[in-house]
Short mmCIF file of N, CA and C in Angstrom, two decimals:
data_model
loop_
_atom_site.label_atom_id
_atom_site.label_comp_id
_atom_site.label_asym_id
_atom_site.label_seq_id
_atom_site.Cartn_x
_atom_site.Cartn_y
_atom_site.Cartn_z
N MET M 1 14.80 34.17 9.74
CA MET M 1 14.89 32.78 9.10
C MET M 1 13.95 31.98 9.47
N PHE M 2 13.41 32.11 10.71
CA PHE M 2 11.98 31.39 11.15
C PHE M 2 10.87 31.77 10.14
N HIS M 3 10.78 32.80 9.41
CA HIS M 3 9.85 33.18 8.52
C HIS M 3 9.85 32.56 7.44
N ARG M 4 11.22 32.37 6.82
CA ARG M 4 11.16 31.52 5.73
C ARG M 4 10.79 30.02 5.89
N LEU M 5 11.50 29.24 6.93
CA LEU M 5 11.69 28.12 7.34
C LEU M 5 9.83 27.92 7.46
N ARG M 6 8.93 28.60 8.02
CA ARG M 6 7.57 28.53 8.60
C ARG M 6 6.43 28.46 7.08
N ALA M 7 7.35 29.11 5.96
CA ALA M 7 6.85 29.59 4.42
C ALA M 7 7.05 28.17 3.86
N LEU M 8 7.87 27.41 3.89
CA LEU M 8 8.41 26.14 3.58
C LEU M 8 7.68 25.06 3.66
N HIS M 9 7.82 25.16 5.46
CA HIS M 9 7.26 24.00 6.19
C HIS M 9 5.36 23.97 5.96
N ARG M 10 5.08 25.26 5.69
CA ARG M 10 3.48 25.34 5.47
C ARG M 10 3.31 24.77 3.50
N TRP M 11 4.41 25.17 3.10
CA TRP M 11 4.04 24.71 1.64
C TRP M 11 3.93 23.18 1.24
N VAL M 12 5.52 22.75 1.63
CA VAL M 12 5.71 21.40 1.67
C VAL M 12 4.85 20.60 2.21
N GLY M 13 3.88 21.20 3.72
CA GLY M 13 2.47 20.23 4.36
C GLY M 13 1.65 20.24 3.60
N ILE M 14 1.06 21.50 3.08
CA ILE M 14 0.08 21.06 1.97
C ILE M 14 0.23 20.38 0.74
N THR M 15 1.44 20.87 0.51
CA THR M 15 1.35 19.42 -0.85
C THR M 15 1.43 17.94 0.09
N CYS M 16 1.99 17.63 0.74
CA CYS M 16 2.35 16.63 1.25
C CYS M 16 0.86 15.78 1.97
N SER M 17 0.23 16.91 2.34
CA SER M 17 -1.14 16.12 2.87
C SER M 17 -2.36 15.87 1.74
N ILE M 18 -2.01 16.38 0.48
CA ILE M 18 -2.96 15.69 -0.77
C ILE M 18 -2.38 14.04 -0.46
N PHE M 19 -1.35 14.03 -0.63
CA PHE M 19 -0.60 12.33 -0.96
C PHE M 19 -1.36 11.92 0.32
N LEU M 20 -1.09 12.64 1.61
CA LEU M 20 -0.90 11.91 2.95
C LEU M 20 -2.60 11.32 3.02
N VAL M 21 -3.48 12.26 2.60
CA VAL M 21 -5.09 11.62 2.60
C VAL M 21 -5.23 10.26 2.02
N VAL M 22 -4.83 10.31 0.67
CA VAL M 22 -4.75 8.95 -0.05
C VAL M 22 -3.85 8.20 0.05
N LEU M 23 -2.69 8.16 0.97
CA LEU M 23 -2.07 6.77 1.31
C LEU M 23 -2.69 6.33 2.59
N ALA M 24 -3.27 7.47 3.59
CA ALA M 24 -4.01 6.96 5.02
C ALA M 24 -5.00 6.21 4.51
N CYS M 25 -5.98 6.62 3.59
CA CYS M 25 -7.40 5.78 3.17
C CYS M 25 -6.97 4.57 2.46
N THR M 26 -5.89 4.76 1.57
CA THR M 26 -5.62 3.14 0.64
C THR M 26 -4.97 2.53 1.48
N GLY M 27 -4.01 2.96 2.70
CA GLY M 27 -3.32 1.92 3.64
C GLY M 27 -4.44 1.51 4.43
N LEU M 28 -5.08 2.28 5.18
CA LEU M 28 -6.16 1.59 6.00
C LEU M 28 -7.28 0.43 5.65
N LEU M 29 -7.50 0.79 3.72
CA LEU M 29 -8.61 -0.30 3.34
C LEU M 29 -7.07 -1.50 3.10
N LEU M 30 -6.29 -1.33 2.77
CA LEU M 30 -4.61 -2.69 2.90
C LEU M 30 -5.01 -3.06 3.91
N ALA M 31 -4.99 -2.43 5.17
CA ALA M 31 -4.30 -2.99 6.47
C ALA M 31 -5.68 -3.89 7.06
N VAL M 32 -7.19 -3.38 6.40
CA VAL M 32 -8.44 -4.28 6.92
C VAL M 32 -9.03 -5.20 5.61
N LYS M 33 -8.29 -5.28 4.54
CA LYS M 33 -8.59 -6.24 3.41
C LYS M 33 -9.22 -7.60 3.43
N LYS M 34 -8.50 -8.23 4.68
CA LYS M 34 -8.84 -9.61 4.92
C LYS M 34 -10.02 -9.40 5.43
N GLN M 35 -10.80 -8.93 5.89
CA GLN M 35 -11.89 -8.80 6.91
C GLN M 35 -13.10 -8.14 5.71
N PHE M 36 -12.92 -7.68 4.45
CA PHE M 36 -14.17 -7.58 3.60
C PHE M 36 -13.80 -8.06 2.41
N ALA M 37 -14.73 -8.98 1.99
CA ALA M 37 -14.47 -9.90 0.73
C ALA M 37 -14.63 -9.04 -0.45
N TRP M 38 -15.29 -7.60 -0.30
CA TRP M 38 -14.96 -6.74 -1.65
C TRP M 38 -13.90 -5.92 -1.71
N ILE M 39 -13.10 -6.36 -0.82
CA ILE M 39 -11.49 -6.04 -1.37
C ILE M 39 -10.73 -7.11 -1.67
N GLN M 40 -11.12 -8.19 -1.00
CA GLN M 40 -10.35 -9.20 -1.33
C GLN M 40 -11.16 -10.42 -1.04
N PRO M 41 -11.30 -11.01 -2.22
CA PRO M 41 -12.13 -12.09 -2.00
C PRO M 41 -11.69 -13.13 -0.78
N THR M 42 -12.86 -14.11 -0.14
CA THR M 42 -12.41 -15.00 0.75
C THR M 42 -11.68 -16.08 -0.18
N THR M 43 -10.48 -16.52 0.50
CA THR M 43 -10.42 -17.97 0.22
C THR M 43 -11.05 -18.99 0.35
N LEU M 44 -11.90 -19.71 -0.83
CA LEU M 44 -12.35 -21.02 -0.50
C LEU M 44 -11.79 -22.09 -0.21
N LYS M 45 -12.45 -23.17 0.21
CA LYS M 45 -11.33 -24.42 0.60
C LYS M 45 -11.80 -25.58 -0.69
N GLY M 46 -10.72 -26.03 -1.05
CA GLY M 46 -11.05 -27.09 -2.11
C GLY M 46 -11.07 -28.45 -1.69
N GLU M 47 -11.13 -29.38 -2.59
CA GLU M 47 -11.22 -30.84 -1.50
C GLU M 47 -10.12 -31.30 -1.01
N ALA M 48 -10.00 -32.22 -0.23
CA ALA M 48 -8.83 -32.82 0.70
C ALA M 48 -7.73 -33.41 -0.16
N VAL M 49 -6.58 -33.03 -0.07
CA VAL M 49 -5.53 -33.61 -0.81
C VAL M 49 -4.45 -34.36 -0.30
N ALA M 50 -4.49 -35.57 -0.19
CA ALA M 50 -3.62 -37.03 0.57
C ALA M 50 -2.08 -36.42 0.51
N ASN M 51 -1.61 -36.25 -0.73
CA ASN M 51 -0.59 -36.17 -0.92
C ASN M 51 -0.39 -35.42 -2.06
N MET M 52 0.68 -34.52 -2.12
CA MET M 52 1.45 -33.61 -3.24
C MET M 52 1.17 -34.16 -4.68
N ASN M 53 0.90 -35.64 -5.02
CA ASN M 53 1.25 -36.25 -6.16
C ASN M 53 -0.49 -36.19 -6.79
N GLU M 54 -1.41 -35.60 -5.88
CA GLU M 54 -3.16 -35.05 -5.98
C GLU M 54 -2.97 -33.81 -6.81
N VAL M 55 -2.38 -32.85 -6.45
CA VAL M 55 -2.42 -31.56 -6.77
C VAL M 55 -2.27 -31.39 -8.47
N GLN M 56 -3.05 -30.36 -9.20
CA GLN M 56 -3.19 -30.74 -10.33
C GLN M 56 -1.93 -29.80 -11.08
N SER M 57 -1.61 -30.20 -12.32
CA SER M 57 -0.34 -28.89 -12.77
C SER M 57 -1.07 -27.49 -13.18
N LEU M 58 0.10 -26.72 -13.16
CA LEU M 58 -0.64 -25.55 -13.47
C LEU M 58 -1.22 -25.64 -14.92
N GLY M 59 -0.52 -26.30 -15.63
CA GLY M 59 -1.09 -26.19 -17.26
C GLY M 59 -2.72 -26.75 -17.41
N LYS M 60 -3.03 -27.71 -16.05
CA LYS M 60 -4.56 -27.88 -16.17
C LYS M 60 -5.40 -27.11 -15.54
N VAL M 61 -4.90 -26.17 -14.25
CA VAL M 61 -5.32 -25.18 -13.70
C VAL M 61 -5.35 -23.92 -14.77
N ALA M 62 -4.43 -23.56 -15.90
CA ALA M 62 -4.55 -22.65 -16.39
C ALA M 62 -5.94 -22.84 -17.60
N ASP M 63 -5.89 -23.89 -17.88
CA ASP M 63 -7.08 -24.55 -18.69
C ASP M 63 -8.34 -24.24 -18.20
N ALA M 64 -8.37 -24.57 -17.12
CA ALA M 64 -9.68 -24.53 -16.52
C ALA M 64 -10.07 -22.71 -16.06
N VAL M 65 -8.92 -22.06 -16.05
CA VAL M 65 -9.40 -20.24 -16.16
C VAL M 65 -9.73 -19.87 -17.72
N PHE M 66 -9.02 -20.44 -18.45
CA PHE M 66 -8.97 -20.17 -20.17
C PHE M 66 -10.55 -20.66 -20.41
N ALA M 67 -11.07 -21.57 -19.96
CA ALA M 67 -12.53 -21.89 -20.52
C ALA M 67 -13.73 -21.35 -19.90
N LEU M 68 -13.55 -20.04 -18.63
CA LEU M 68 -14.00 -19.31 -18.09
C LEU M 68 -14.28 -18.21 -19.36
N GLY M 69 -13.50 -17.97 -20.37
CA GLY M 69 -13.89 -17.11 -21.61
C GLY M 69 -13.75 -15.42 -20.88
N ILE M 70 -12.99 -15.07 -19.99
CA ILE M 70 -12.81 -13.77 -19.08
C ILE M 70 -11.43 -13.22 -20.13
N PRO M 71 -12.06 -12.26 -20.66
CA PRO M 71 -10.98 -11.44 -21.58
C PRO M 71 -9.78 -11.06 -21.13
N GLU M 72 -9.85 -10.51 -19.71
CA GLU M 72 -8.52 -10.35 -19.19
C GLU M 72 -7.65 -11.37 -18.68
N LEU M 73 -8.16 -12.97 -18.55
CA LEU M 73 -7.43 -14.19 -19.01
C LEU M 73 -7.53 -14.90 -20.04
N ALA M 74 -7.24 -14.54 -21.27
CA ALA M 74 -7.23 -15.29 -22.50
C ALA M 74 -6.28 -15.87 -22.84
N LYS M 75 -4.98 -15.97 -22.04
CA LYS M 75 -3.58 -16.21 -22.79
C LYS M 75 -2.75 -16.36 -21.78
N PRO M 76 -1.14 -17.04 -22.08
CA PRO M 76 -0.83 -17.40 -20.71
C PRO M 76 -0.13 -15.78 -20.02
N ASP M 77 0.02 -14.91 -21.22
CA ASP M 77 0.63 -13.52 -20.88
C ASP M 77 -0.19 -12.89 -20.14
N ASP M 78 -1.13 -13.14 -19.70
CA ASP M 78 -2.27 -12.61 -19.19
C ASP M 78 -2.22 -12.63 -17.66
N PHE M 79 -1.44 -13.92 -17.51
CA PHE M 79 -1.43 -14.28 -16.08
C PHE M 79 -0.83 -13.34 -14.96
N TYR M 80 -0.82 -12.71 -13.84
CA TYR M 80 -0.08 -11.99 -12.94
C TYR M 80 0.51 -12.68 -11.74
N ARG M 81 -0.24 -13.59 -11.74
CA ARG M 81 0.40 -14.55 -10.47
C ARG M 81 -0.52 -15.96 -10.38
N PHE M 82 0.27 -16.98 -9.93
CA PHE M 82 -0.40 -18.25 -9.47
C PHE M 82 -0.09 -18.62 -8.11
N GLU M 83 -1.25 -18.91 -7.16
CA GLU M 83 -0.96 -18.87 -5.82
C GLU M 83 -1.35 -20.34 -5.33
N LEU M 84 -0.37 -20.94 -4.66
CA LEU M 84 -1.15 -22.19 -4.21
C LEU M 84 -0.96 -22.30 -2.84
N HIS M 85 -2.78 -22.20 -2.25
CA HIS M 85 -2.88 -22.48 -0.85
C HIS M 85 -3.22 -23.76 -0.39
N VAL M 86 -2.06 -23.99 0.17
CA VAL M 86 -1.84 -25.43 0.66
C VAL M 86 -2.75 -25.65 1.56
N SER M 87 -2.89 -24.68 2.96
CA SER M 87 -3.94 -24.91 3.88
C SER M 87 -5.51 -25.00 3.50
N LYS M 88 -5.97 -24.92 2.04
CA LYS M 88 -6.84 -24.29 1.85
C LYS M 88 -7.02 -25.31 0.39
N ASN M 89 -6.17 -26.18 0.22
CA ASN M 89 -6.32 -27.01 -1.37
C ASN M 89 -6.67 -26.18 -2.59
N VAL M 90 -6.19 -24.50 -2.97
CA VAL M 90 -6.95 -23.83 -4.08
C VAL M 90 -5.63 -23.12 -4.30
N PHE M 91 -5.81 -23.04 -5.78
CA PHE M 91 -4.95 -21.80 -6.50
C PHE M 91 -5.83 -21.02 -6.52
N LYS M 92 -4.99 -19.48 -6.43
CA LYS M 92 -5.43 -18.43 -6.58
C LYS M 92 -4.78 -18.09 -7.91
N VAL M 93 -5.18 -17.60 -9.15
CA VAL M 93 -4.90 -16.99 -10.02
C VAL M 93 -5.36 -15.63 -10.42
N MET M 94 -4.14 -14.88 -10.72
CA MET M 94 -4.66 -13.03 -11.12
C MET M 94 -4.10 -12.86 -11.96
N SER M 95 -5.14 -12.04 -12.80
CA SER M 95 -5.14 -11.08 -14.07
C SER M 95 -3.96 -10.03 -13.77
N LYS M 96 -3.11 -10.11 -15.16
CA LYS M 96 -2.82 -8.39 -15.05
C LYS M 96 -3.64 -7.10 -14.75
N GLU M 97 -4.28 -7.49 -15.96
CA GLU M 97 -5.21 -6.52 -16.22
C GLU M 97 -6.56 -6.93 -15.71
N GLY M 98 -7.29 -5.98 -15.02
CA GLY M 98 -8.61 -6.04 -14.77
C GLY M 98 -8.80 -6.38 -13.21
N TYR M 99 -7.91 -7.11 -12.84
CA TYR M 99 -7.96 -6.96 -11.19
C TYR M 99 -8.78 -8.31 -11.01
N HIS M 100 -8.69 -9.03 -12.06
CA HIS M 100 -9.46 -10.62 -11.67
C HIS M 100 -8.85 -11.51 -10.81
N GLU M 101 -9.62 -12.11 -9.88
CA GLU M 101 -8.98 -13.61 -9.38
C GLU M 101 -9.82 -14.81 -9.29
N VAL M 102 -9.49 -15.89 -10.07
CA VAL M 102 -9.70 -17.06 -10.18
C VAL M 102 -9.48 -18.27 -9.35
N GLN M 103 -10.51 -18.74 -8.32
CA GLN M 103 -10.16 -19.47 -7.10
C GLN M 103 -10.62 -21.06 -8.09
N VAL M 104 -9.19 -21.56 -8.12
CA VAL M 104 -9.33 -23.17 -8.52
C VAL M 104 -8.65 -24.30 -7.70
N CYS M 105 -9.77 -25.67 -7.48
CA CYS M 105 -9.29 -26.28 -6.38
C CYS M 105 -8.15 -27.25 -6.98
N ALA M 106 -7.24 -27.30 -6.02
CA ALA M 106 -6.15 -28.33 -6.28
C ALA M 106 -6.02 -29.49 -6.58
N LYS M 107 -7.26 -30.07 -6.02
CA LYS M 107 -7.21 -31.46 -6.70
C LYS M 107 -7.94 -31.47 -7.80
N THR M 108 -9.02 -31.08 -8.08
CA THR M 108 -9.87 -31.62 -9.17
C THR M 108 -9.88 -30.66 -10.34
N ALA M 109 -9.28 -29.24 -10.11
CA ALA M 109 -8.85 -28.16 -11.02
C ALA M 109 -10.46 -27.65 -11.82
N ARG M 110 -11.71 -27.74 -10.93
CA ARG M 110 -12.64 -27.00 -10.82
C ARG M 110 -12.56 -25.84 -10.57
N VAL M 111 -13.41 -25.02 -10.77
CA VAL M 111 -13.39 -23.44 -10.24
C VAL M 111 -14.40 -22.94 -9.58
N LEU M 112 -13.83 -22.50 -8.47
CA LEU M 112 -14.44 -22.40 -6.94
C LEU M 112 -14.87 -21.15 -6.81
N SER M 113 -14.69 -20.14 -7.75
CA SER M 113 -14.79 -18.49 -7.71
C SER M 113 -14.39 -17.76 -9.02
N VAL M 114 -15.33 -16.70 -9.28
CA VAL M 114 -14.24 -15.33 -10.20
C VAL M 114 -15.16 -14.69 -9.21
N SER M 115 -13.82 -13.50 -9.21
CA SER M 115 -14.30 -12.26 -8.91
C SER M 115 -12.92 -11.02 -8.80
N LYS M 116 -13.40 -10.10 -8.10
CA LYS M 116 -12.40 -9.28 -8.75
C LYS M 116 -11.59 -9.06 -7.18
N ARG M 117 -9.91 -8.66 -7.52
CA ARG M 117 -9.33 -8.20 -6.58
C ARG M 117 -8.93 -6.69 -6.45
N ASN M 118 -9.76 -6.01 -5.73
CA ASN M 118 -9.94 -4.63 -5.62
C ASN M 118 -8.90 -4.39 -4.56
N ASP M 119 -8.28 -5.04 -3.70
CA ASP M 119 -7.01 -4.85 -3.31
C ASP M 119 -5.65 -4.62 -4.10
N ASN M 120 -5.79 -5.27 -5.39
CA ASN M 120 -4.53 -4.66 -6.06
C ASN M 120 -5.09 -3.47 -6.60
N LEU M 121 -6.09 -3.11 -7.29
CA LEU M 121 -6.72 -1.50 -7.61
C LEU M 121 -6.17 -0.52 -6.22
N ILE M 122 -6.52 -0.86 -4.91
CA ILE M 122 -6.64 0.02 -3.78
C ILE M 122 -4.93 0.23 -4.03
N GLU M 123 -3.73 -1.17 -3.89
CA GLU M 123 -2.48 -1.05 -3.67
C GLU M 123 -1.58 -0.04 -5.00
N SER M 124 -2.55 -0.29 -6.07
CA SER M 124 -1.99 0.34 -7.29
C SER M 124 -2.00 2.06 -7.17
N ILE M 125 -3.35 2.34 -6.59
CA ILE M 125 -3.33 3.65 -6.06
C ILE M 125 -2.70 3.99 -4.86
N HIS M 126 -2.36 3.21 -3.95
CA HIS M 126 -1.63 3.49 -2.79
C HIS M 126 -0.16 3.91 -3.18
N ASP M 127 0.38 3.06 -4.16
CA ASP M 127 1.95 3.35 -4.63
C ASP M 127 2.07 4.65 -5.74
N LEU M 128 0.67 5.00 -6.23
CA LEU M 128 0.50 5.60 -7.12
C LEU M 128 1.07 5.01 -8.48
N SER M 129 1.26 4.05 -8.48
CA SER M 129 1.26 3.63 -9.46
C SER M 129 0.26 3.62 -10.80
N PHE M 130 -1.12 3.77 -10.10
CA PHE M 130 -2.01 3.49 -11.04
C PHE M 130 -2.19 5.02 -11.75
N VAL M 131 -1.60 5.83 -11.33
CA VAL M 131 -2.00 7.24 -11.84
C VAL M 131 -0.70 7.31 -13.20
N SER M 132 0.74 6.62 -12.89
CA SER M 132 1.80 6.39 -14.08
C SER M 132 2.55 5.79 -13.30
N ASP M 133 3.87 5.38 -14.00
CA ASP M 133 5.12 5.03 -13.29
C ASP M 133 5.80 6.05 -13.33
N PHE M 134 5.82 7.27 -13.58
CA PHE M 134 6.61 8.81 -13.08
C PHE M 134 6.05 8.72 -11.86
N MET M 135 4.83 8.79 -11.71
CA MET M 135 4.61 9.10 -10.28
C MET M 135 4.73 8.03 -9.11
N HIS M 136 4.85 6.84 -9.27
CA HIS M 136 5.30 5.78 -8.63
C HIS M 136 6.80 5.77 -8.51
N ASN M 137 7.64 6.03 -9.65
CA ASN M 137 9.03 6.12 -9.24
C ASN M 137 9.57 7.87 -9.02
N TRP M 138 9.07 8.75 -9.05
CA TRP M 138 9.70 9.66 -8.60
C TRP M 138 8.79 10.64 -7.83
N ALA M 139 7.45 10.80 -7.93
CA ALA M 139 6.67 11.93 -6.79
C ALA M 139 6.82 11.05 -5.58
N LEU M 140 5.93 9.46 -5.71
CA LEU M 140 6.33 9.08 -4.23
C LEU M 140 7.73 9.04 -3.05
N PRO M 141 8.70 8.91 -3.92
CA PRO M 141 10.01 9.21 -3.31
C PRO M 141 10.10 11.12 -2.58
N ALA M 142 9.89 11.82 -3.38
CA ALA M 142 9.59 12.94 -3.23
C ALA M 142 8.74 13.55 -2.06
N VAL M 143 7.76 12.80 -2.14
CA VAL M 143 6.53 13.27 -1.28
C VAL M 143 7.44 12.54 0.24
N ALA M 144 7.88 11.28 0.32
CA ALA M 144 8.42 10.79 1.44
C ALA M 144 9.89 11.94 1.40
N ILE M 145 10.36 12.60 0.93
CA ILE M 145 11.72 13.65 1.59
C ILE M 145 10.96 14.68 2.05
N GLY M 146 9.59 15.36 1.35
CA GLY M 146 9.11 16.27 1.81
C GLY M 146 8.38 15.99 3.01
N LEU M 147 7.99 14.79 3.63
CA LEU M 147 7.55 14.56 4.70
C LEU M 147 8.69 14.37 6.10
N PHE M 148 9.85 13.95 5.14
CA PHE M 148 11.01 13.88 6.43
C PHE M 148 11.13 15.25 6.85
N LEU M 149 11.09 16.72 5.48
CA LEU M 149 11.58 17.86 5.54
C LEU M 149 10.43 18.55 6.53
N LEU M 150 9.22 17.78 6.50
CA LEU M 150 7.95 18.47 7.34
C LEU M 150 8.28 18.49 8.76
N GLY M 151 9.23 16.89 9.35
CA GLY M 151 9.11 16.49 10.33
C GLY M 151 10.18 17.52 10.91
N ALA M 152 11.60 17.36 10.03
CA ALA M 152 12.63 18.01 10.40
C ALA M 152 12.21 19.56 10.77
N SER M 153 11.56 20.17 9.99
CA SER M 153 11.49 21.60 10.21
C SER M 153 10.47 21.78 11.33
N GLY M 154 9.59 21.06 11.12
CA GLY M 154 8.48 21.25 12.67
C GLY M 154 9.31 20.75 13.88
N ILE M 155 9.76 20.03 13.76
CA ILE M 155 11.08 19.27 15.16
C ILE M 155 11.70 20.93 15.45
N TYR M 156 12.78 21.37 14.63
CA TYR M 156 13.26 22.31 14.56
C TYR M 156 12.66 23.16 15.14
N MET M 157 11.46 24.30 14.60
CA MET M 157 10.69 25.35 15.02
C MET M 157 9.87 24.97 16.37
N PHE M 158 9.76 23.86 16.63
CA PHE M 158 9.42 23.47 18.26
C PHE M 158 10.62 23.68 19.06
N SER M 159 11.67 23.18 19.00
CA SER M 159 12.46 23.45 20.06
C SER M 159 13.56 24.33 20.39
N VAL M 160 13.68 24.81 19.39
CA VAL M 160 14.15 26.18 19.16
C VAL M 160 13.80 27.46 20.42
N PRO M 161 12.64 27.53 20.22
CA PRO M 161 11.78 28.75 21.31
C PRO M 161 11.96 28.08 22.39
N VAL M 162 11.55 26.29 22.79
CA VAL M 162 11.63 26.04 24.33
C VAL M 162 13.06 25.93 24.50
N ALA M 163 14.10 25.91 23.78
CA ALA M 163 15.70 25.53 24.06
C ALA M 163 15.95 27.28 24.79
N ARG M 164 15.63 28.37 23.87
CA ARG M 164 15.67 29.68 23.80
C ARG M 164 15.17 29.94 25.48
N ARG M 165 13.65 29.42 25.67
CA ARG M 165 13.24 29.91 27.13
C ARG M 165 14.04 29.51 28.01
N TRP M 166 14.44 28.00 28.18
CA TRP M 166 15.22 27.05 29.09
C TRP M 166 16.07 27.89 29.49
N ARG M 167 16.77 28.48 28.41
CA ARG M 167 18.32 29.12 28.39
C ARG M 167 18.30 30.13 29.28
N PHE M 168 17.32 30.68 28.89
CA PHE M 168 16.85 32.62 29.28
C PHE M 168 16.35 32.31 31.09
N ARG M 169 15.71 31.23 31.13
CA ARG M 169 15.21 30.84 32.72
C ARG M 169 16.65 30.79 33.50
N LYS M 170 17.53 29.86 32.89
CA LYS M 170 18.53 29.15 33.31
C LYS M 170 19.65 30.34 34.06
N GLN M 171 19.59 31.21 32.87
CA GLN M 171 20.39 32.90 32.95
C GLN M 171 19.60 33.54 34.23
N GLN M 172 18.32 33.59 33.92
CA GLN M 172 17.84 34.45 35.01
C GLN M 172 18.35 33.99 36.47
N LYS M 173 18.00 32.46 36.89
CA LYS M 173 18.39 32.23 37.82
C LYS M 173 19.75 32.22 38.33
N ALA M 174 20.73 32.17 37.20
CA ALA M 174 22.07 32.73 37.96
C ALA M 174 22.35 33.97 38.12
N ASN M 175 21.47 34.84 37.40
CA ASN M 175 21.85 36.11 37.72
C ASN M 175 20.94 36.60 39.35
N GLY M 176 19.98 35.27 39.62
CA GLY M 176 19.27 35.64 40.92
C GLY M 176 18.19 36.65 40.61
N LYS M 177 17.56 36.72 39.75
CA LYS M 177 16.58 37.21 39.31
C LYS M 177 15.15 36.71 39.28
N VAL M 178 14.99 35.51 39.84
CA VAL M 178 14.08 34.83 40.36
C VAL M 178 13.22 35.06 41.18
#
């Protein structure tokens, strides 16, 4: 039984280790993304806003983004997300394709920066959606199941010999052979 379990453990481990390397590297980059502007651009500060009535409408923010002429942000369907960072008085506008981010002043609708959001690319690699939806929907859960099996089989293969030695020593003491 241990021979088959070790073989299963080895092949599941080898297969999962390929994914684990990718998950560990991308997970590390995502964990430190705010410390490196090349991963996630630094959020700039817009002009001070006295009250929320001074905040520009999404339409004016979108017009400011359209005026840049970025092909991946040419029409409303190209937007992935609008974020208002109240503490910095800035809108962040992200594209669905191309991982673009445009920061726009919430008060004036003036463009503050245009940059790439590499953290979105890293996240899509991390969750395997970069490869395909199939990988994200089926392979990633299969890796999770494989890691569970790897952990369970490892615990079993470690604990059975330990328990056997413990029982043997206990039996030896009971028989007075120690």
